[in-house]
Amino acid sequence: MTTKRSPEPFVWLLFSSGGMVTALLVPVLLFLFGVAFPLGLLPAPDHAYLASVVSHPITLLVLFGLCVLALFHWAHRFRYTLYDGLQLKKYSVPITIFCYGGAVVGSIIAAIVLLRAL
Amino acid sequence: MPETITMEVWRYRPEHESEPTWDAYDVPLRKEWAVLDGLNHIKDQLDGTLSYRWSCRMGICGSCGMTVNGEPKLSCSTFLTDYAPGPVRVEPMRNFPVIRDLVVEMGDFMAKLPAVKPWLVSDDEPDEDTEYLQTPVEMDDYKRYSMCINCMLCYSACPVYALDPDFIGPAAIALAQRYNLDSRDAGAEDRRDVLASAEGVWACTFVGECSVVCPKDVDPAGAIQRYKLTAASKAVKDLLLPRGAR
Ligand code: SF4
Ligand code: FES
């Protein structure tokens, strides 16, 4: 039995906070922008108003946080899906690089997209 | 209700057969009969060579764990009528080496158990004349985890243990938490090296089957998730704070 401290607590914290934040915010956003506004259940805000909301630094920070945490949640879950579900644990190094690297790349793209709203 | 039910029992007698086989027996189907009563009937009346473990017949000793129709169960608390008209398939617990018929080898768990120090650790020599009082609220913190009967159904249900036998496993972690959360215990730091290792809580992917099958409602999955948070906050503190301030 090894008792080596593992780096797992840090990725797990990202994973679990990502799961919680995503579960709280994404359904609301999906409902508003995917259902309520297109179907006219709620009066849709106009483009200028939305643009000003999105370019507010706090909105940017919240959206960026959501993207980053959701991506790291995905990375962790997908890594274990490949390890245990597809039994690929022997390729753990490339899988780890692909999953968390993917989350980092995704976070950078999110930052670029969000910054362009400024 | 039909009068009998067929029990298909997994047989493995290493001196007779190199591969396990199945034997089918018809046993009386009685309202108050559990799978274990069926097995006892087989052993007493039909085939004395059948081997299995049991003792208390009342869900307390934890020795009668088996796989009944694919699910980990205490055979003394699993009623035949729930499987009527049958057949009922009885196999040894999964994820353990089989010694003979329904008897499995639990040495792996026994070897892991002391690593989590499942006893009260105290800083100083306990004083024989002192009572260590505890309020009901303090007891509530760990009581649930103290109900474990070491039946191993949770290991048998755990897909992570199946893939990674080094995983310390649900019951051992729940037992560690039973002491960690006890107000009289001072051993949490001693247990941390094992619990917070890759083979400890971090091997768990929260499938949750352990808590589903646990006959004592111990909720080992909950114990593990709770310790993940403890271990993660400690790891963050270790990283951020200087040694003295932790
Ligand atoms: S935690 Fe539950 S299932 Fe696991 S050994 Fe203890 S009583 Fe059995
Ligand atoms: S015989 Fe004791 S728990 Fe089943």
Coordinates of C-alpha atoms and ligand atoms in Angstrom, one line a residue:
Chain A
M1 CA 0.0 0.0 0.0
T2 CA 1.5 3.3 -1.0
T3 CA 0.9 6.4 1.1
K4 CA 2.3 8.9 -1.4
R5 CA 0.4 12.2 -1.2
S6 CA -1.4 12.6 -4.5
P7 CA -2.0 15.8 -6.5
E8 CA -5.6 14.6 -6.7
P9 CA -7.1 17.0 -4.0
F10 CA -6.5 20.0 -6.2
V11 CA -8.0 18.6 -9.4
W12 CA -10.8 17.2 -7.3
L13 CA -11.6 20.6 -5.8
L14 CA -11.8 22.0 -9.3
F15 CA -14.0 19.1 -10.3
S16 CA -16.4 19.3 -7.4
S17 CA -16.7 23.1 -7.4
G18 CA -17.1 22.9 -11.2
G19 CA -19.9 20.4 -10.8
M20 CA -21.7 22.6 -8.3
V21 CA -21.4 25.9 -10.2
T22 CA -22.3 24.3 -13.5
A23 CA -25.4 22.6 -12.0
L24 CA -26.5 25.9 -10.6
L25 CA -25.9 28.2 -13.4
V26 CA -26.0 26.3 -16.7
P27 CA -29.7 25.2 -16.4
V28 CA -30.7 28.8 -15.7
L29 CA -28.7 30.1 -18.7
L30 CA -30.0 27.3 -21.0
F31 CA -33.6 28.0 -19.9
L32 CA -33.3 31.8 -20.5
F33 CA -31.4 31.7 -23.8
G34 CA -32.5 28.4 -25.1
V35 CA -36.2 28.3 -24.2
A36 CA -37.7 31.4 -22.6
F37 CA -36.3 34.1 -24.9
P38 CA -36.6 32.3 -28.2
L39 CA -40.1 31.2 -27.5
G40 CA -41.1 34.6 -26.2
L41 CA -42.0 33.2 -22.7
L42 CA -40.1 36.1 -21.3
P43 CA -39.4 39.4 -23.1
A44 CA -35.9 39.1 -24.6
P45 CA -33.4 41.9 -23.8
D46 CA -32.2 43.7 -26.8
H47 CA -28.7 43.4 -28.1
A48 CA -27.3 46.6 -26.8
Y49 CA -28.5 45.9 -23.3
L50 CA -27.1 42.3 -23.3
A51 CA -23.8 43.6 -24.7
S52 CA -23.5 46.1 -21.9
V53 CA -24.3 43.4 -19.3
V54 CA -21.7 41.0 -20.8
S55 CA -19.0 43.7 -20.9
H56 CA -19.3 44.5 -17.2
P57 CA -16.2 43.1 -15.4
I58 CA -18.2 41.2 -12.9
T59 CA -20.3 39.4 -15.5
L60 CA -17.1 38.6 -17.4
L61 CA -15.5 37.2 -14.2
V62 CA -18.5 35.1 -13.4
L63 CA -18.8 33.7 -17.0
F64 CA -15.0 33.1 -17.1
G65 CA -15.2 31.3 -13.8
L66 CA -18.1 29.2 -15.0
C67 CA -16.2 28.2 -18.2
V68 CA -13.0 27.3 -16.4
L69 CA -14.7 25.3 -13.6
A70 CA -17.0 23.5 -16.1
L71 CA -14.1 22.6 -18.3
F72 CA -12.1 21.2 -15.3
H73 CA -15.1 19.3 -14.2
W74 CA -15.3 17.7 -17.6
A75 CA -11.5 17.0 -17.7
H76 CA -11.7 15.1 -14.4
R77 CA -14.8 13.1 -15.3
F78 CA -13.6 12.3 -18.8
R79 CA -10.2 11.2 -17.4
Y80 CA -11.9 8.7 -15.2
T81 CA -14.3 7.6 -17.9
L82 CA -11.3 6.7 -20.0
Y83 CA -9.5 5.1 -17.1
D84 CA -12.3 3.0 -15.7
G85 CA -15.0 3.0 -18.3
L86 CA -12.7 2.1 -21.3
Q87 CA -10.0 0.6 -19.0
L88 CA -7.3 2.8 -20.5
K89 CA -5.5 3.5 -17.2
K90 CA -2.2 2.3 -18.7
Y91 CA -2.2 5.4 -20.9
S92 CA -2.7 7.7 -17.9
V93 CA 0.0 10.2 -18.9
P94 CA -1.3 11.1 -22.3
I95 CA -4.9 10.9 -21.0
T96 CA -4.1 13.3 -18.1
I97 CA -2.3 15.7 -20.5
F98 CA -5.2 15.6 -23.0
C99 CA -7.9 16.1 -20.4
Y100 CA -6.4 18.8 -18.2
G101 CA -4.5 20.3 -21.1
G102 CA -7.8 20.5 -23.0
A103 CA -9.4 22.3 -20.0
V104 CA -6.5 24.8 -20.0
V105 CA -6.8 25.4 -23.8
G106 CA -10.6 25.8 -23.4
S107 CA -10.1 28.3 -20.6
I108 CA -7.7 30.3 -22.8
I109 CA -10.3 30.3 -25.6
A110 CA -13.0 31.4 -23.2
A111 CA -10.8 34.2 -22.0
I112 CA -10.2 35.4 -25.5
V113 CA -13.9 35.2 -26.5
L114 CA -14.9 37.0 -23.3
L115 CA -12.3 39.7 -23.6
R116 CA -13.5 40.5 -27.1
A117 CA -16.8 41.5 -25.5
L118 CA -15.1 44.4 -23.7
Chain B
M1 CA -47.6 -19.7 -3.6
P2 CA -45.7 -22.6 -5.2
E3 CA -44.5 -25.1 -2.6
T4 CA -40.8 -25.1 -3.7
I5 CA -38.3 -22.8 -5.3
T6 CA -35.2 -23.8 -7.2
M7 CA -31.9 -22.6 -5.8
E8 CA -29.0 -22.6 -8.3
V9 CA -25.8 -22.6 -6.2
W10 CA -22.3 -21.9 -7.4
R11 CA -20.1 -24.8 -6.6
Y12 CA -16.3 -24.9 -6.4
R13 CA -14.5 -27.7 -4.8
P14 CA -10.8 -27.2 -5.7
E15 CA -10.0 -30.9 -5.1
H16 CA -12.8 -32.0 -7.5
E17 CA -13.1 -29.4 -10.2
S18 CA -10.8 -26.9 -11.8
E19 CA -13.7 -24.7 -12.9
P20 CA -16.7 -23.7 -10.9
T21 CA -20.0 -25.3 -11.7
W22 CA -23.7 -24.8 -10.8
D23 CA -25.8 -27.2 -8.8
A24 CA -29.6 -26.8 -8.7
Y25 CA -31.7 -27.8 -5.6
D26 CA -35.4 -27.6 -4.9
V27 CA -36.1 -26.2 -1.5
P28 CA -39.4 -25.5 0.3
L29 CA -40.6 -22.0 -0.3
R30 CA -41.7 -20.7 3.1
K31 CA -42.7 -17.2 3.9
E32 CA -40.2 -16.8 6.7
W33 CA -37.3 -18.5 4.9
A34 CA -34.3 -16.5 3.9
V35 CA -31.8 -17.6 1.3
L36 CA -29.6 -18.8 4.2
D37 CA -32.5 -21.1 5.4
G38 CA -32.6 -22.5 1.9
L39 CA -28.8 -23.2 2.1
N40 CA -29.1 -24.8 5.5
H41 CA -31.9 -27.0 4.2
I42 CA -29.6 -28.1 1.3
K43 CA -26.8 -28.8 3.7
D44 CA -28.9 -30.7 6.2
Q45 CA -31.2 -32.6 3.8
L46 CA -29.8 -32.7 0.3
D47 CA -26.1 -32.2 0.0
G48 CA -23.8 -32.0 3.0
T49 CA -20.8 -31.0 1.0
L50 CA -22.0 -27.4 0.4
S51 CA -19.8 -24.8 2.2
Y52 CA -20.8 -21.3 3.2
R53 CA -20.3 -19.0 6.2
W54 CA -23.0 -17.9 8.6
S55 CA -23.5 -17.4 12.3
C56 CA -26.1 -15.1 13.7
R57 CA -29.0 -15.4 11.2
M58 CA -30.0 -11.9 12.2
G59 CA -27.9 -9.4 10.2
I60 CA -25.4 -8.8 13.0
C61 CA -22.3 -10.9 12.5
G62 CA -21.7 -10.0 8.9
S63 CA -20.5 -13.4 7.8
C64 CA -23.2 -14.5 5.4
G65 CA -22.6 -12.1 2.5
M66 CA -23.2 -13.7 -1.0
T67 CA -24.3 -12.7 -4.4
V68 CA -28.0 -13.4 -4.8
N69 CA -29.4 -13.0 -8.3
G70 CA -26.4 -10.8 -9.1
E71 CA -26.7 -8.5 -6.1
P72 CA -24.5 -8.4 -3.0
K73 CA -26.8 -9.4 -0.1
L74 CA -26.7 -10.8 3.4
S75 CA -28.2 -14.2 2.8
C76 CA -29.9 -14.3 6.2
S77 CA -31.8 -11.1 5.5
T78 CA -32.8 -11.8 1.9
F79 CA -36.1 -13.7 1.6
L80 CA -36.7 -16.5 -0.8
T81 CA -40.3 -15.3 -1.5
D82 CA -38.9 -12.1 -3.0
Y83 CA -37.5 -14.3 -5.7
A84 CA -40.5 -16.5 -6.3
P85 CA -41.2 -18.4 -8.6
G86 CA -37.4 -18.6 -9.0
P87 CA -34.8 -19.8 -9.7
V88 CA -32.6 -18.0 -7.2
R89 CA -29.0 -17.9 -8.1
V90 CA -26.5 -17.9 -5.2
E91 CA -22.9 -17.1 -5.9
P92 CA -19.9 -16.1 -3.7
M93 CA -19.3 -12.4 -3.2
R94 CA -17.6 -10.8 -6.1
N95 CA -14.2 -9.2 -6.1
F96 CA -12.8 -11.7 -3.6
P97 CA -10.9 -15.0 -4.3
V98 CA -13.0 -18.0 -3.6
I99 CA -11.8 -20.6 -1.2
R100 CA -14.6 -23.1 -1.7
D101 CA -18.2 -22.9 -2.9
L102 CA -19.6 -19.7 -1.3
V103 CA -16.7 -19.1 1.0
V104 CA -14.4 -16.2 0.1
E105 CA -10.9 -15.1 1.2
M106 CA -11.1 -11.7 3.1
G107 CA -7.4 -11.5 3.9
D108 CA -7.0 -8.4 1.8
F109 CA -9.4 -6.4 3.9
M110 CA -7.9 -7.8 7.1
A111 CA -4.5 -6.6 5.9
K112 CA -5.7 -3.1 5.1
L113 CA -7.8 -2.5 8.1
P114 CA -5.0 -1.8 10.7
A115 CA -3.5 0.8 8.3
V116 CA -6.4 3.1 9.1
K117 CA -6.0 2.6 12.9
P118 CA -9.6 1.8 13.6
W119 CA -9.3 2.4 17.4
L120 CA -9.3 5.5 19.6
V121 CA -5.9 7.1 19.5
S122 CA -5.1 9.4 22.4
D123 CA -2.3 11.9 22.8
D124 CA -1.5 11.2 26.3
E125 CA -1.7 8.1 28.5
P126 CA -5.4 7.6 29.3
D127 CA -6.1 8.2 32.9
E128 CA -7.9 5.2 34.3
D129 CA -10.0 7.2 36.7
T130 CA -11.2 9.7 34.1
E131 CA -14.5 9.2 32.3
Y132 CA -14.4 10.4 28.7
L133 CA -17.8 12.0 28.5
Q134 CA -19.5 12.6 25.2
T135 CA -22.8 14.4 24.4
P136 CA -25.4 12.7 22.1
V137 CA -24.7 15.3 19.5
E138 CA -21.0 14.4 19.5
M139 CA -22.0 10.7 19.2
D140 CA -24.2 11.5 16.3
D141 CA -21.2 12.6 14.3
Y142 CA -19.8 9.1 14.0
K143 CA -22.6 6.8 15.1
R144 CA -23.7 5.8 11.6
Y145 CA -20.2 4.7 10.7
S146 CA -19.9 2.6 13.8
M147 CA -22.7 0.4 12.6
C148 CA -20.5 -1.5 10.1
I149 CA -20.6 -5.3 10.6
N150 CA -17.6 -5.9 8.2
C151 CA -19.8 -7.9 5.8
M152 CA -17.8 -6.9 2.8
L153 CA -20.9 -6.3 0.6
C154 CA -19.6 -2.9 -0.2
Y155 CA -16.3 -4.2 -1.5
S156 CA -18.2 -6.8 -3.5
A157 CA -20.3 -4.0 -5.1
C158 CA -17.5 -1.6 -5.7
P159 CA -16.3 -1.4 -9.4
V160 CA -13.2 0.6 -8.3
Y161 CA -12.1 -2.2 -6.0
A162 CA -12.7 -4.6 -8.8
L163 CA -10.3 -2.6 -11.1
D164 CA -7.8 -1.5 -8.4
P165 CA -7.4 -4.0 -5.6
D166 CA -5.0 -1.6 -3.8
F167 CA -8.0 0.7 -3.1
I168 CA -8.4 0.7 0.7
G169 CA -12.1 0.4 0.1
P170 CA -15.4 1.6 1.5
A171 CA -15.8 -0.1 4.9
A172 CA -12.2 0.6 5.9
I173 CA -12.6 4.3 5.1
A174 CA -15.9 4.5 6.8
L175 CA -14.3 2.9 9.9
A176 CA -11.5 5.4 9.8
Q177 CA -14.1 8.2 9.8
R178 CA -15.9 6.5 12.6
Y179 CA -12.8 7.3 14.7
N180 CA -11.8 10.6 13.0
L181 CA -15.2 12.1 13.9
D182 CA -15.1 10.8 17.5
S183 CA -14.6 13.6 20.0
R184 CA -12.4 11.4 22.1
D185 CA -10.0 10.6 19.3
A186 CA -6.7 12.3 18.4
G187 CA -5.6 10.0 15.5
A188 CA -6.9 11.9 12.5
E189 CA -3.4 13.1 11.5
D190 CA -2.0 9.5 11.8
R191 CA -4.7 8.2 9.5
R192 CA -4.3 10.9 7.0
D193 CA -1.3 9.5 5.2
V194 CA -3.3 6.4 4.2
L195 CA -6.7 8.0 3.8
A196 CA -5.4 10.9 1.6
S197 CA -3.2 8.7 -0.6
A198 CA -3.9 7.7 -4.1
E199 CA -5.2 4.3 -2.8
G200 CA -7.3 6.0 -0.2
V201 CA -10.2 8.3 -0.9
W202 CA -8.8 9.6 -4.1
A203 CA -9.2 6.2 -5.8
C204 CA -13.0 6.5 -5.3
T205 CA -14.9 7.9 -8.3
F206 CA -18.2 8.1 -6.3
V207 CA -20.1 5.4 -8.0
G208 CA -22.0 5.0 -4.8
E209 CA -22.9 1.3 -5.1
C210 CA -21.3 0.7 -1.6
S211 CA -24.0 2.8 0.1
V212 CA -26.8 1.2 -2.0
V213 CA -25.9 -2.4 -0.9
C214 CA -24.9 -1.7 2.7
P215 CA -27.3 -3.6 4.9
K216 CA -26.6 -1.3 7.9
D217 CA -27.1 2.0 6.2
V218 CA -23.5 3.0 7.0
D219 CA -23.2 5.1 3.9
P220 CA -19.5 4.5 3.1
A221 CA -19.8 6.6 0.0
G222 CA -20.8 9.6 2.1
A223 CA -17.9 8.9 4.5
I224 CA -15.5 8.9 1.6
Q225 CA -16.9 12.1 0.0
R226 CA -16.8 13.8 3.4
Y227 CA -13.2 12.8 3.8
K228 CA -12.3 14.1 0.3
L229 CA -13.3 17.5 1.4
T230 CA -11.3 17.2 4.7
A231 CA -8.3 16.0 2.7
A232 CA -8.6 18.6 0.1
S233 CA -8.8 21.5 2.5
K234 CA -5.8 20.1 4.4
A235 CA -3.9 19.9 1.1
V236 CA -4.7 23.5 0.3
K237 CA -3.7 24.6 3.8
D238 CA -0.4 22.7 3.5
L239 CA 0.3 24.5 0.3
L240 CA -0.6 28.0 1.4
L241 CA 0.2 28.2 5.1
P242 CA 3.6 28.1 6.7
R243 CA 4.2 25.0 8.9
G244 CA 3.4 26.6 12.2
A245 CA 0.1 28.1 11.3
R246 CA -1.7 24.9 10.1
Ligands
SF4_1 S1 -20.0 -0.5 5.3 FE1 -21.9 -1.6 5.1 S2 -21.6 -3.0 3.3 FE2 -19.6 -2.3 4.0 S3 -18.8 -3.9 5.3 FE3 -19.8 -2.3 6.6 S4 -21.9 -3.0 6.9 FE4 -21.0 -4.2 5.2
FES2 S1 -25.7 -14.8 9.5 FE1 -24.9 -13.1 10.7 S2 -25.3 -11.5 9.3 FE2 -26.2 -13.1 8.3

